[in-house]
XYZ file of C-alpha atoms in Angstrom:
786
model
C 175.079 394.170 141.274
C 172.164 395.084 143.524
C 171.211 397.495 146.309
C 170.528 396.840 149.941
C 167.546 394.662 150.525
C 165.687 394.236 153.862
C 165.418 390.804 155.402
C 161.671 390.624 154.960
C 161.850 391.612 151.330
C 164.576 389.063 150.703
C 162.511 386.330 152.189
C 159.466 387.298 150.188
C 161.372 387.452 146.904
C 163.243 384.159 147.362
C 162.031 380.932 145.886
C 160.854 378.164 148.196
C 164.248 376.402 147.832
C 166.054 379.634 148.711
C 163.797 380.239 151.629
C 164.574 376.760 152.969
C 168.250 377.473 152.645
C 167.793 380.831 154.394
C 165.855 379.194 157.227
C 168.613 376.622 157.543
C 171.243 379.310 157.589
C 169.447 381.331 160.181
C 168.877 378.365 162.524
C 171.194 377.862 165.412
C 172.055 374.719 167.302
C 170.440 374.492 170.734
C 172.369 376.339 173.373
C 174.330 378.446 170.817
C 173.983 382.214 170.649
C 175.306 384.653 168.089
C 174.337 386.834 165.109
C 172.110 385.353 162.437
C 173.417 384.999 158.841
C 170.938 386.052 156.153
C 171.078 385.459 152.394
C 169.882 388.379 150.260
C 168.504 387.866 146.775
C 168.348 390.466 143.962
C 165.290 392.573 144.196
C 165.079 392.446 140.386
C 166.850 389.922 138.056
C 169.881 391.518 136.286
C 169.406 392.638 132.763
C 171.158 390.573 130.047
C 173.912 392.351 128.157
C 173.389 391.108 124.570
C 176.384 392.978 123.228
C 178.749 391.382 125.735
C 179.761 388.460 123.399
C 180.495 390.823 120.514
C 182.506 393.212 122.695
C 184.356 390.365 124.374
C 185.330 388.692 121.109
C 186.340 391.990 119.587
C 188.645 392.615 122.531
C 190.067 389.086 122.305
C 190.421 389.205 118.548
C 192.359 392.458 118.649
C 194.533 391.092 121.391
C 195.298 387.849 119.510
C 196.100 389.827 116.358
C 198.525 392.016 118.310
C 200.078 388.908 119.857
C 200.773 387.418 116.425
C 202.037 390.836 115.316
C 204.387 390.903 118.330
C 202.643 394.003 119.732
C 201.491 392.428 122.977
C 203.516 394.684 125.272
C 200.573 396.917 126.303
C 198.028 394.110 126.746
C 196.596 393.156 130.129
C 196.643 389.373 130.165
C 194.573 389.311 133.350
C 191.826 391.286 131.722
C 191.952 389.173 128.598
C 191.828 385.956 130.672
C 188.765 387.364 132.516
C 187.120 388.182 129.216
C 187.539 384.631 127.907
C 186.459 383.301 131.312
C 183.205 385.257 131.168
C 182.392 384.155 127.633
C 182.761 380.488 128.632
C 180.951 381.057 131.899
C 178.011 382.552 130.100
C 177.757 379.519 127.784
C 179.460 381.130 124.787
C 182.388 378.734 124.687
C 181.421 377.300 121.280
C 181.336 380.773 119.675
C 184.654 381.632 121.245
C 186.273 378.402 120.086
C 184.997 378.758 116.529
C 186.102 382.425 116.340
C 189.576 381.492 117.538
C 189.759 378.624 115.055
C 188.782 380.886 112.173
C 191.296 383.543 113.244
C 194.152 380.984 113.497
C 193.211 379.556 110.124
C 193.422 382.998 108.514
C 196.709 383.587 110.287
C 198.136 380.305 108.928
C 197.021 381.125 105.410
C 198.650 384.546 105.586
C 201.919 382.946 106.785
C 201.672 380.451 103.903
C 201.539 383.339 101.445
C 204.685 384.831 102.990
C 206.507 381.500 102.815
C 205.561 380.961 99.193
C 207.252 384.256 98.353
C 210.592 383.098 99.776
C 213.362 382.001 97.457
C 214.935 378.524 97.700
C 217.859 380.033 99.511
C 215.754 381.614 102.265
C 212.802 379.201 102.235
C 213.842 376.890 105.051
C 215.087 379.734 107.203
C 211.887 381.727 106.664
C 209.737 378.705 107.473
C 211.761 378.072 110.597
C 211.335 381.674 111.716
C 207.575 381.778 111.073
C 207.141 378.423 112.854
C 209.014 379.596 115.943
C 207.033 382.855 116.036
C 203.780 380.956 115.534
C 204.496 378.605 118.423
C 205.492 381.432 120.726
C 202.303 383.357 119.912
C 200.194 380.216 120.337
C 201.532 379.725 123.844
C 200.397 383.275 124.774
C 196.978 382.675 123.217
C 196.744 379.377 125.103
C 197.448 381.151 128.399
C 194.650 383.727 127.730
C 192.125 380.990 126.884
C 193.261 378.568 129.546
C 189.811 378.420 131.167
C 188.258 377.402 127.844
C 190.863 374.602 127.496
C 190.086 373.336 130.979
C 186.324 373.301 130.694
C 184.744 373.706 127.288
C 187.440 371.832 125.337
C 187.500 368.882 127.718
C 183.711 368.656 127.922
C 183.302 368.714 124.153
C 186.386 366.585 123.263
C 187.918 369.285 121.089
C 191.560 370.100 120.418
C 193.192 372.429 122.947
C 194.000 375.875 121.586
C 197.718 375.206 121.140
C 197.171 371.879 119.397
C 194.494 373.438 117.187
C 196.895 376.195 116.186
C 199.625 373.673 115.332
C 197.140 371.607 113.309
C 195.859 374.630 111.367
C 199.396 375.788 110.631
C 200.153 372.290 109.378
C 197.082 372.009 107.171
C 196.960 375.529 105.714
C 200.642 376.342 105.561
C 203.088 373.454 105.762
C 200.832 371.017 103.917
C 199.807 373.561 101.300
C 200.954 371.991 98.031
C 203.312 374.795 97.054
C 204.986 374.778 100.501
C 205.037 371.034 101.085
C 206.695 370.097 97.796
C 209.389 372.757 98.150
C 210.006 371.822 101.783
C 210.495 368.101 101.107
C 212.538 368.761 97.974
C 214.899 371.193 99.761
C 215.330 368.881 102.749
C 216.199 365.928 100.542
C 218.573 368.091 98.552
C 220.332 369.240 101.735
C 220.711 365.625 102.883
C 222.035 364.488 99.506
C 224.493 367.417 99.469
C 225.867 366.364 102.840
C 226.147 362.743 101.656
C 228.206 364.099 98.774
C 230.554 365.749 101.229
C 229.244 369.308 101.056
C 228.798 371.547 104.089
C 225.166 372.148 105.034
C 223.376 373.827 107.924
C 222.429 370.829 110.052
C 220.466 372.919 112.523
C 218.231 374.240 109.745
C 217.472 370.699 108.558
C 216.892 369.504 112.111
C 214.484 372.372 112.882
C 212.487 371.595 109.743
C 212.201 367.877 110.500
C 211.484 368.627 114.170
C 208.642 370.901 113.031
C 207.104 368.053 111.045
C 207.515 365.710 113.986
C 205.810 368.194 116.369
C 202.897 368.334 113.962
C 202.456 364.605 114.455
C 204.286 361.318 113.688
C 201.862 360.650 110.832
C 202.666 364.031 109.301
C 206.412 363.390 109.615
C 206.099 359.867 108.179
C 203.752 360.643 105.287
C 205.173 363.976 104.278
C 208.915 363.385 104.819
C 210.029 359.968 105.964
C 208.519 357.988 103.049
C 210.231 360.269 100.533
C 213.445 360.300 102.588
C 213.588 356.483 102.689
C 212.849 356.202 98.979
C 215.500 358.725 97.990
C 218.011 357.077 100.411
C 217.308 353.674 98.883
C 217.903 355.011 95.393
C 221.039 356.932 96.388
C 222.724 354.018 98.135
C 221.721 351.517 95.452
C 223.452 353.588 92.760
C 226.458 354.382 94.934
C 226.950 350.783 96.089
C 226.723 349.352 92.584
C 229.242 351.867 91.249
C 231.680 351.283 94.118
C 231.498 347.511 94.215
C 232.206 347.259 90.498
C 235.430 349.204 90.818
C 236.833 348.040 94.151
C 237.751 344.926 96.038
C 235.906 343.451 98.982
C 238.090 345.016 101.758
C 237.794 348.520 100.222
C 234.055 348.139 99.816
C 233.619 347.003 103.432
C 235.623 349.977 104.682
C 233.446 352.302 102.584
C 230.260 350.733 103.949
C 231.488 350.954 107.530
C 232.210 354.646 107.018
C 228.892 355.294 105.269
C 226.872 353.608 108.004
C 228.603 355.674 110.709
C 228.008 358.882 108.711
C 224.354 358.054 108.137
C 223.785 357.265 111.797
C 225.398 360.560 112.778
C 223.382 362.440 110.171
C 220.061 360.948 111.188
C 220.737 361.568 114.875
C 221.850 365.160 114.279
C 219.390 366.246 111.585
C 216.282 364.123 111.389
C 214.992 363.840 114.956
C 214.336 360.108 114.584
C 215.757 356.956 116.144
C 218.319 355.484 113.755
C 217.832 352.032 115.315
C 214.067 352.206 114.837
C 211.993 349.128 114.101
C 211.892 347.285 110.792
C 211.488 349.502 107.768
C 213.459 352.461 109.111
C 216.448 354.193 107.570
C 218.872 351.746 109.253
C 217.284 348.759 107.499
C 217.109 350.602 104.156
C 220.767 351.614 104.193
C 222.019 348.222 105.426
C 219.963 346.410 102.820
C 221.266 348.512 99.959
C 224.895 348.608 101.090
C 225.194 345.092 102.514
C 222.224 342.834 101.969
C 222.042 343.176 98.183
C 225.765 342.584 97.738
C 226.633 339.899 100.322
C 226.888 337.042 97.839
C 228.980 339.173 95.446
C 231.345 340.188 98.236
C 231.712 336.574 99.450
C 232.555 335.295 95.987
C 234.562 338.318 94.719
C 237.589 337.063 92.823
C 240.929 337.962 94.411
C 239.442 339.715 97.450
C 236.410 337.696 98.619
C 235.999 335.645 101.742
C 238.309 332.806 100.592
C 241.069 335.280 99.764
C 240.638 336.971 103.170
C 240.817 333.566 104.898
C 243.843 332.424 102.917
C 245.726 335.665 103.650
C 244.549 335.865 107.241
C 243.123 339.375 106.911
C 241.732 339.452 110.452
C 240.635 343.092 110.442
C 238.770 342.744 107.152
C 237.173 339.478 108.283
C 236.074 341.094 111.536
C 234.641 343.989 109.577
C 232.773 341.606 107.256
C 231.436 339.683 110.248
C 230.248 342.897 111.996
C 228.551 344.213 108.832
C 226.988 340.937 107.712
C 225.695 340.268 111.229
C 223.352 343.240 110.712
C 221.448 341.253 108.093
C 219.477 338.947 110.355
C 216.875 337.929 107.763
C 217.634 336.630 104.256
C 217.457 339.557 101.816
C 215.382 337.505 99.391
C 213.720 334.111 98.842
C 216.144 331.232 98.676
C 218.954 333.327 100.175
C 220.747 333.147 103.538
C 221.304 335.621 106.332
C 224.668 337.385 106.546
C 226.352 335.165 109.092
C 225.009 331.979 107.499
C 226.661 333.030 104.241
C 230.059 333.540 105.893
C 229.697 330.363 107.934
C 228.790 328.153 104.977
C 231.465 329.602 102.673
C 234.105 329.189 105.360
C 233.024 325.571 105.897
C 233.187 324.897 102.160
C 236.749 326.283 102.019
C 237.837 324.282 105.069
C 236.285 321.191 103.520
C 238.384 321.690 100.382
C 241.565 322.195 102.413
C 240.756 319.216 104.613
C 240.063 316.886 101.672
C 243.448 317.836 100.220
C 245.078 316.704 103.471
C 243.180 313.416 103.902
C 243.201 312.437 100.212
C 245.109 309.234 99.520
C 248.245 310.146 97.528
C 249.281 308.154 94.478
C 252.703 307.598 92.909
C 253.771 307.945 89.254
C 252.239 304.562 88.465
C 248.900 305.501 89.921
C 249.429 303.241 92.916
C 248.654 304.320 96.479
C 251.738 306.064 97.846
C 253.044 305.923 101.377
C 251.566 308.465 103.763
C 253.625 310.404 106.297
C 251.268 309.948 109.217
C 253.009 312.601 111.294
C 252.649 315.199 108.520
C 249.072 314.059 107.987
C 248.063 314.784 111.574
C 250.257 317.886 111.851
C 248.619 319.397 108.777
C 245.182 318.694 110.268
C 246.155 320.296 113.570
C 247.559 323.356 111.838
C 244.382 323.736 109.806
C 242.309 323.452 112.989
C 244.513 325.933 114.872
C 244.351 328.378 111.961
C 240.550 328.461 111.872
C 240.139 328.285 115.626
C 242.195 331.480 115.928
C 240.345 333.133 113.045
C 236.963 332.342 114.620
C 238.201 333.733 117.917
C 239.821 336.919 116.545
C 237.650 337.738 113.567
C 234.303 336.087 114.272
C 234.109 336.796 118.007
C 234.085 333.058 118.944
C 230.576 332.771 117.463
C 229.249 329.399 118.654
C 227.566 328.537 115.372
C 230.898 329.030 113.559
C 232.683 326.721 116.041
C 230.013 324.027 115.606
C 230.155 324.344 111.841
C 233.948 323.952 111.870
C 233.706 320.848 113.998
C 231.096 319.276 111.736
C 233.275 320.038 108.702
C 236.304 318.353 110.321
C 234.125 315.340 111.219
C 233.043 315.076 107.625
C 236.416 315.058 105.839
C 238.452 313.244 108.534
C 236.119 310.289 108.348
C 236.354 310.170 104.545
C 239.786 308.537 104.966
C 239.257 305.162 106.677
C 242.895 305.196 107.902
C 242.517 308.414 109.892
C 242.185 306.520 113.206
C 245.478 304.715 112.449
C 247.347 307.905 111.474
C 246.187 309.777 114.561
C 247.284 306.911 116.779
C 250.651 306.755 114.999
C 251.172 310.496 115.503
C 250.384 310.165 119.186
C 252.744 307.215 119.345
C 255.526 309.347 117.863
C 255.061 312.055 120.538
C 254.777 309.532 123.389
C 258.044 307.899 122.277
C 259.713 311.303 122.426
C 259.918 311.659 118.669
C 261.079 314.830 116.966
C 258.783 317.647 115.942
C 257.430 317.415 112.403
C 258.162 321.048 111.663
C 261.356 321.890 113.618
C 262.993 318.458 113.533
C 264.123 319.002 117.121
C 263.250 317.062 120.253
C 260.286 318.136 122.342
C 259.928 318.886 126.000
C 257.327 317.114 128.119
C 255.105 320.218 128.062
C 255.290 320.390 124.264
C 254.471 316.703 124.032
C 251.404 317.128 126.245
C 250.244 320.086 124.157
C 250.565 318.101 120.940
C 248.761 315.152 122.455
C 245.846 317.345 123.597
C 245.605 318.721 120.037
C 245.739 315.185 118.583
C 242.893 314.203 120.870
C 240.869 317.009 119.214
C 241.180 315.055 115.992
C 240.198 311.875 117.891
C 236.926 313.569 118.901
C 236.011 313.968 115.255
C 236.380 310.250 114.526
C 233.162 308.323 114.015
C 234.995 304.970 114.424
C 236.647 305.442 117.788
C 236.837 301.694 118.300
C 239.202 301.471 115.274
C 241.394 304.114 116.908
C 241.341 302.074 120.127
C 242.578 299.028 118.206
C 245.566 300.865 116.746
C 246.309 302.770 119.949
C 246.390 299.491 121.867
C 248.889 298.027 119.387
C 251.140 301.081 119.578
C 250.891 301.276 123.357
C 251.844 297.591 123.582
C 254.995 298.214 121.544
C 255.974 301.177 123.714
C 255.444 299.317 126.943
C 257.112 296.116 125.860
C 260.175 297.826 124.407
C 260.353 300.482 127.139
C 260.094 303.266 124.562
C 257.680 305.547 126.452
C 259.170 308.934 127.138
C 257.084 309.481 130.282
C 254.802 307.181 132.260
C 253.004 310.248 133.629
C 252.239 311.451 130.113
C 250.919 308.023 129.168
C 248.603 308.076 132.189
C 247.412 311.585 131.305
C 246.449 310.387 127.816
C 244.547 307.458 129.324
C 242.659 309.868 131.635
C 241.833 312.128 128.718
C 240.481 309.191 126.752
C 238.514 308.009 129.764
C 236.881 311.412 130.283
C 236.075 311.542 126.561
C 234.702 308.004 126.046
C 234.133 306.499 129.459
C 235.632 303.738 131.555
C 234.878 300.900 129.144
C 237.042 302.530 126.466
C 240.184 302.520 128.582
C 239.658 299.477 130.777
C 241.974 297.280 128.689
C 244.553 300.051 128.299
C 244.705 300.441 132.072
C 244.970 296.650 132.346
C 248.085 296.763 130.154
C 249.762 299.219 132.556
C 248.755 296.990 135.430
C 250.438 293.999 133.737
C 253.663 295.949 133.284
C 253.748 296.944 136.949
C 252.951 293.360 137.997
C 255.721 292.060 135.720
C 258.250 294.231 137.506
C 257.327 292.530 140.757
C 257.462 289.066 139.141
C 260.860 289.867 137.637
C 262.256 290.834 141.030
C 260.893 287.632 142.561
C 262.381 285.664 139.674
C 265.836 287.150 140.268
C 265.623 286.297 143.954
C 264.571 282.780 142.977
C 267.633 282.430 140.724
C 269.907 283.481 143.525
C 268.410 281.111 146.082
C 267.643 278.104 143.871
C 270.977 277.915 142.024
C 269.276 276.211 139.056
C 272.047 274.929 136.699
C 269.844 275.631 133.678
C 269.741 279.345 134.568
C 273.511 279.660 134.536
C 275.111 281.233 131.492
C 275.349 284.451 129.588
C 271.623 284.990 129.083
C 269.749 287.445 131.292
C 265.994 286.908 130.767
C 263.471 289.707 131.424
C 259.957 288.407 130.992
C 256.774 290.458 130.898
C 253.641 288.483 131.747
C 250.641 289.738 129.809
C 246.982 289.017 130.521
C 245.108 287.601 127.576
C 242.286 290.023 126.633
C 244.084 293.173 127.687
C 246.735 293.098 124.977
C 246.313 293.116 121.201
C 245.408 289.694 119.927
C 248.515 288.008 118.526
C 248.593 284.829 116.561
C 250.762 282.261 118.356
C 253.699 281.433 116.096
C 256.328 278.723 116.228
C 259.944 279.786 116.546
C 262.942 277.632 117.257
C 264.804 279.511 119.928
C 268.560 279.018 120.368
C 269.284 276.368 122.931
C 270.673 278.679 125.609
C 267.636 280.966 125.227
C 265.157 278.128 125.337
C 266.768 276.755 128.501
C 266.303 279.996 130.540
C 262.764 280.308 129.194
C 261.950 276.937 130.655
C 263.423 277.991 134.003
C 261.075 281.013 134.069
C 258.118 278.848 133.064
C 258.706 276.445 135.940
C 259.103 279.357 138.361
C 255.958 281.115 137.292
C 253.674 278.096 137.091
C 254.852 276.983 140.531
C 253.486 280.242 141.922
C 250.377 280.449 139.723
C 248.918 276.969 139.434
C 246.370 276.479 136.652
C 247.650 279.217 134.395
C 249.109 278.781 130.946
C 252.103 280.610 129.487
C 252.485 281.166 125.746
C 255.640 282.871 124.499
C 255.007 285.784 122.130
C 258.444 285.805 120.517
C 257.426 288.358 117.886
C 256.740 290.960 120.614
C 260.078 290.743 122.385
C 263.533 292.252 121.927
C 267.083 291.469 122.975
C 270.400 293.130 123.697
C 273.092 291.140 121.857
C 276.804 291.372 122.576
C 278.424 291.147 119.126
C 282.040 291.433 118.029
C 282.901 292.883 114.648
C 285.858 295.276 114.471
C 285.133 295.811 118.135
C 282.569 294.752 120.694
C 279.045 296.193 120.257
C 275.839 296.041 122.289
C 273.024 295.875 119.759
C 269.361 296.099 120.682
C 267.134 294.246 118.221
C 263.807 292.367 117.973
C 263.855 288.732 119.128
C 263.467 287.421 115.561
C 266.629 289.285 114.498
C 268.482 287.837 117.523
C 267.427 284.307 116.580
C 268.694 284.754 112.987
C 271.912 286.543 113.978
C 272.845 283.772 116.426
C 272.920 281.362 113.466
C 276.027 283.324 112.371
C 277.637 283.340 115.840
C 280.658 281.586 114.395
C 282.403 284.119 112.088
C 283.777 281.186 110.046
C 280.334 279.775 109.394
C 279.390 279.293 105.796
C 276.750 281.211 103.918
C 273.141 280.326 104.597
C 270.304 280.450 102.098
C 266.983 282.052 102.970
C 265.327 278.638 102.912
C 267.966 277.284 105.288
C 267.340 280.084 107.771
C 263.557 279.586 107.448
C 263.941 275.872 108.158
C 266.252 276.463 111.120
C 264.194 279.150 112.853
C 260.596 278.306 111.766
C 259.924 282.047 111.620
C 256.919 282.796 109.344
C 258.016 283.676 105.831
C 256.597 287.229 105.830
C 258.223 288.049 109.153
C 261.498 286.396 108.157
C 261.721 288.460 104.976
C 261.354 291.706 106.985
C 263.917 290.407 109.471
C 266.444 289.673 106.754
C 265.845 293.065 105.152
C 266.547 294.721 108.515
C 269.813 292.791 109.016
C 271.178 292.882 105.453
C 269.521 295.714 103.485
C 268.820 298.532 105.965
C 271.017 301.120 107.752
C 272.947 298.591 109.876
C 274.093 295.735 107.619
C 275.115 293.108 110.138
C 274.854 290.493 107.380
C 275.695 290.607 103.689
C 273.325 289.433 100.990
C 273.977 287.889 97.598
C 272.771 289.047 95.165
C 272.568 292.637 96.406
C 269.206 294.375 96.464
C 266.417 295.246 98.842
C 264.016 292.475 97.862
C 264.364 289.034 99.491
C 263.950 285.820 97.505
C 264.204 282.156 98.602
C 267.529 281.669 96.796
C 269.323 284.604 98.393
C 272.423 283.804 100.392
C 273.494 285.559 103.634
C 276.883 285.688 105.337
C 278.324 287.318 108.437
C 279.486 290.837 107.616
C 282.945 290.848 109.208
C 283.615 294.318 107.829
C 280.768 295.997 109.694
C 281.735 299.041 111.730
C 279.858 301.735 113.628
C 280.978 304.751 115.600
C 278.631 303.969 118.513
C 279.218 301.090 120.887
C 275.520 300.688 121.677
C 272.812 301.141 119.040
C 269.402 299.798 118.015
C 268.411 297.899 114.877
C 264.714 298.362 114.154
C 262.511 296.157 112.079
C 261.548 297.181 108.579
C 258.019 298.496 108.781
C 255.203 296.412 107.386
C 254.425 297.100 103.777
C 250.993 298.502 102.907
C 248.200 296.146 103.729
C 246.724 294.279 100.828
C 243.018 294.591 100.044
C 242.510 291.120 101.541
C 244.269 292.170 104.761
C 242.251 295.377 104.918
C 239.051 293.418 104.464
C 240.118 290.905 107.118
C 240.801 293.758 109.545
C 237.423 295.288 108.791
C 235.713 291.943 109.354
C 237.450 291.554 112.709
C 236.346 295.041 113.759
C 232.749 294.253 112.743
C 232.872 291.028 114.740
C 234.010 292.955 117.798
C 231.140 295.429 117.317
C 228.394 292.852 117.216
C 228.346 292.131 120.988
C 228.308 295.872 121.665
C 225.280 296.339 119.406
C 223.534 293.421 121.113
C 224.230 294.874 124.541
C 222.930 298.313 123.506
C 219.706 296.819 122.131
C 219.100 294.809 125.310
C 219.770 297.854 127.525
C 217.285 299.965 125.570
C 214.598 297.308 125.420
C 214.996 296.368 129.060
C 214.161 299.990 129.918
C 211.450 300.637 127.325
C 209.963 297.099 127.166
C 208.115 297.919 123.912
C 209.574 299.992 121.063
C 208.980 300.733 117.381
C 211.677 299.695 114.895
C 212.872 303.143 113.732
C 212.922 304.539 117.260
C 214.936 301.573 118.479
C 217.466 302.014 115.612
C 217.863 305.689 116.507
C 218.287 305.031 120.226
C 220.862 302.264 119.707
C 222.827 304.509 117.322
C 222.768 307.290 119.895
C 224.124 304.988 122.617
C 226.948 303.684 120.450
C 227.977 306.934 118.710
C 230.783 307.579 121.187
C 232.542 304.461 119.875
C 231.264 304.007 116.309
C 228.273 304.680 114.115
C 226.559 301.364 113.398
C 224.818 300.850 110.065
C 221.002 300.456 110.389
C 221.204 297.254 108.317
C 223.731 295.787 110.790
C 221.469 296.679 113.750
C 218.543 295.054 111.984
C 220.553 291.810 111.563
C 221.477 291.857 115.239
C 217.796 292.336 116.116
C 216.955 289.203 114.115
C 219.628 287.328 116.039
C 218.237 288.526 119.379
C 214.765 287.377 118.318
C 216.189 283.922 117.475
C 217.875 283.826 120.895
C 214.513 284.845 122.505
C 215.659 288.167 123.924
C 213.007 289.963 121.862
C 209.849 289.169 119.966
C 207.772 291.034 117.385
C 204.448 292.356 118.586
C 201.451 290.387 117.355
C 199.579 292.392 114.726
C 202.428 294.901 114.239
C 205.670 293.485 112.968
C 207.460 296.846 113.278
C 207.198 296.857 117.058
C 209.490 294.806 119.319
C 208.737 293.531 122.809
C 211.339 292.627 125.422
C 211.226 289.145 126.858
C 212.310 289.030 130.507
């Protein structure tokens, strides 16, 4: 406002600073021409309008009231914005802000009174309606006072108008005691009704919880979430206890699975919070009450717990238990285990019980150790392993910790029976000889044999005394190779390769040497036959066809050299072969292992038979070559053949007491005594022309024999322990006693687990032989001597 003012008057009235600005504005750059721009000041300062603040607020107050009363249709928002703008511009922002705050407070209190008057049926709906109207009106008020929000509010760090209105509504309406208590009570009632299966208005519940969340996370947590979690905890505690007492484990797990899905859906749809929130949220509360508190009870539940599920192969229920228990990552209480650890440990305990039943040494009616069916022994172990391998895969999602636990359990109980290495080797021997299946009783294809061997090698991996297995496997392999009983040379080689990959070259070096000897023997045999043809040695003529296998000492199982008087015609051809072989290999020594050989004998009873039998049986049977020969006593046969007494007794049992009775025994019976008499059984008959007479198996080893075998194994281990110690010390040079024991054990664990006391004795021996010495001043430290 102001009239026209002349240039001179304007200059006179202006302040020095204004005059300088005017002079600057009127100046022109050199060489520029044009009209001058002048700045005019008021001739007289404008008069202050003291009633402006009152009039402005009255206008704004009336407008805000109409907005909240939904009568804003005739209002000019541009004019109202300008009014607020002017109040802030003229430094009245604080009065405007305070007036608005007071007005919104009164408005919230009036709404609170209306809400309090609502019945329980209409309470939530009325609160929802008032909240929606309040927010809509606040947005309009915010738009009118936008300039105040942008300037005054920011400069003075106050709440923006909209936030202030929400806060006041929260404090003076929603958090009013009468409203707050009814709100929380009604919300919890609605949630409990839905849990009970009743139909509720989810949108109404969601709008109410969303309102609390919009008022602030602290408001939502303090006013609703704490009470909601507490009521949920109580609800599910009571429900779970009632249900678990009246139902089995599978039914309870199905109930829990359903409840968890319902609760997640309910929380997502109604409560405007993340169901998978951090620790302490509804998910953890529900899972703790439904699962965590009852895990041990469910595991041990009689007639439906984990053991029952495992025994009855309830894969679906086991998978459900695994999925639910896996939610409990932390132990629910002190001294307790997490969900998966509980399942894992209980499963291992059950497998341990089943495994111990298989490997336990059976006893007969007299309490003596009974004979063990080695094939059934290993088959039962393999079936147990297959059963739990498939359960872990199908029900427990191939969880690595479960697999490791199962393997450790098998290691534990398999090694409780010291004869496990022998039984596993015998079972593999049965398959490699083409034996029948334990379960079906039928023959097996090469593919089936390979599959069974691979499974048997799984049991081998669990053995802690792999060197004992090697000892037995070498004996059984020797019998197969020497009697040509292997079903497939390729399969034999595959087993050797599997053992090599499992235990290294040293483990299979001697086994591979045995195969090499057999192949070399074939070449020698061919050369020997050519020699017989060309040499025309008179000693080689006759009815005996000798096939000799030359074995390298060290590769093959150690056999005690025994004396045996061979029949003259047999001894003669043996000497021919000896001369032939030593002529080609000067400096070598041949020792006949009669107890490892076999023979095809042409025998005539009611007709001519070709009988395959061990060499000892051949030697004895040839004593009765003359059908008219008189009866021979056991002592006579022993004197004539020089066969060791124990072996001769088994031989006579095979010939006179077993399936094929080529000789008759007086008196009858299965036991052999020195006074027994034997005669040629002229009445023997068999439907087959060619058949095999096997030796009676060795009786159970005596305690002395077992101890002798153990001593021999320990003797074989000593050089390996020495070598391991030297390897370690050569690398480390100086090492403390306990660390050295641990390192040596680690190096040898693929073959056997040495006792610390045995290692200590070997260390003393190495010190005596000056490989090591104790460190001066510290007897627990060893030093390597180069």
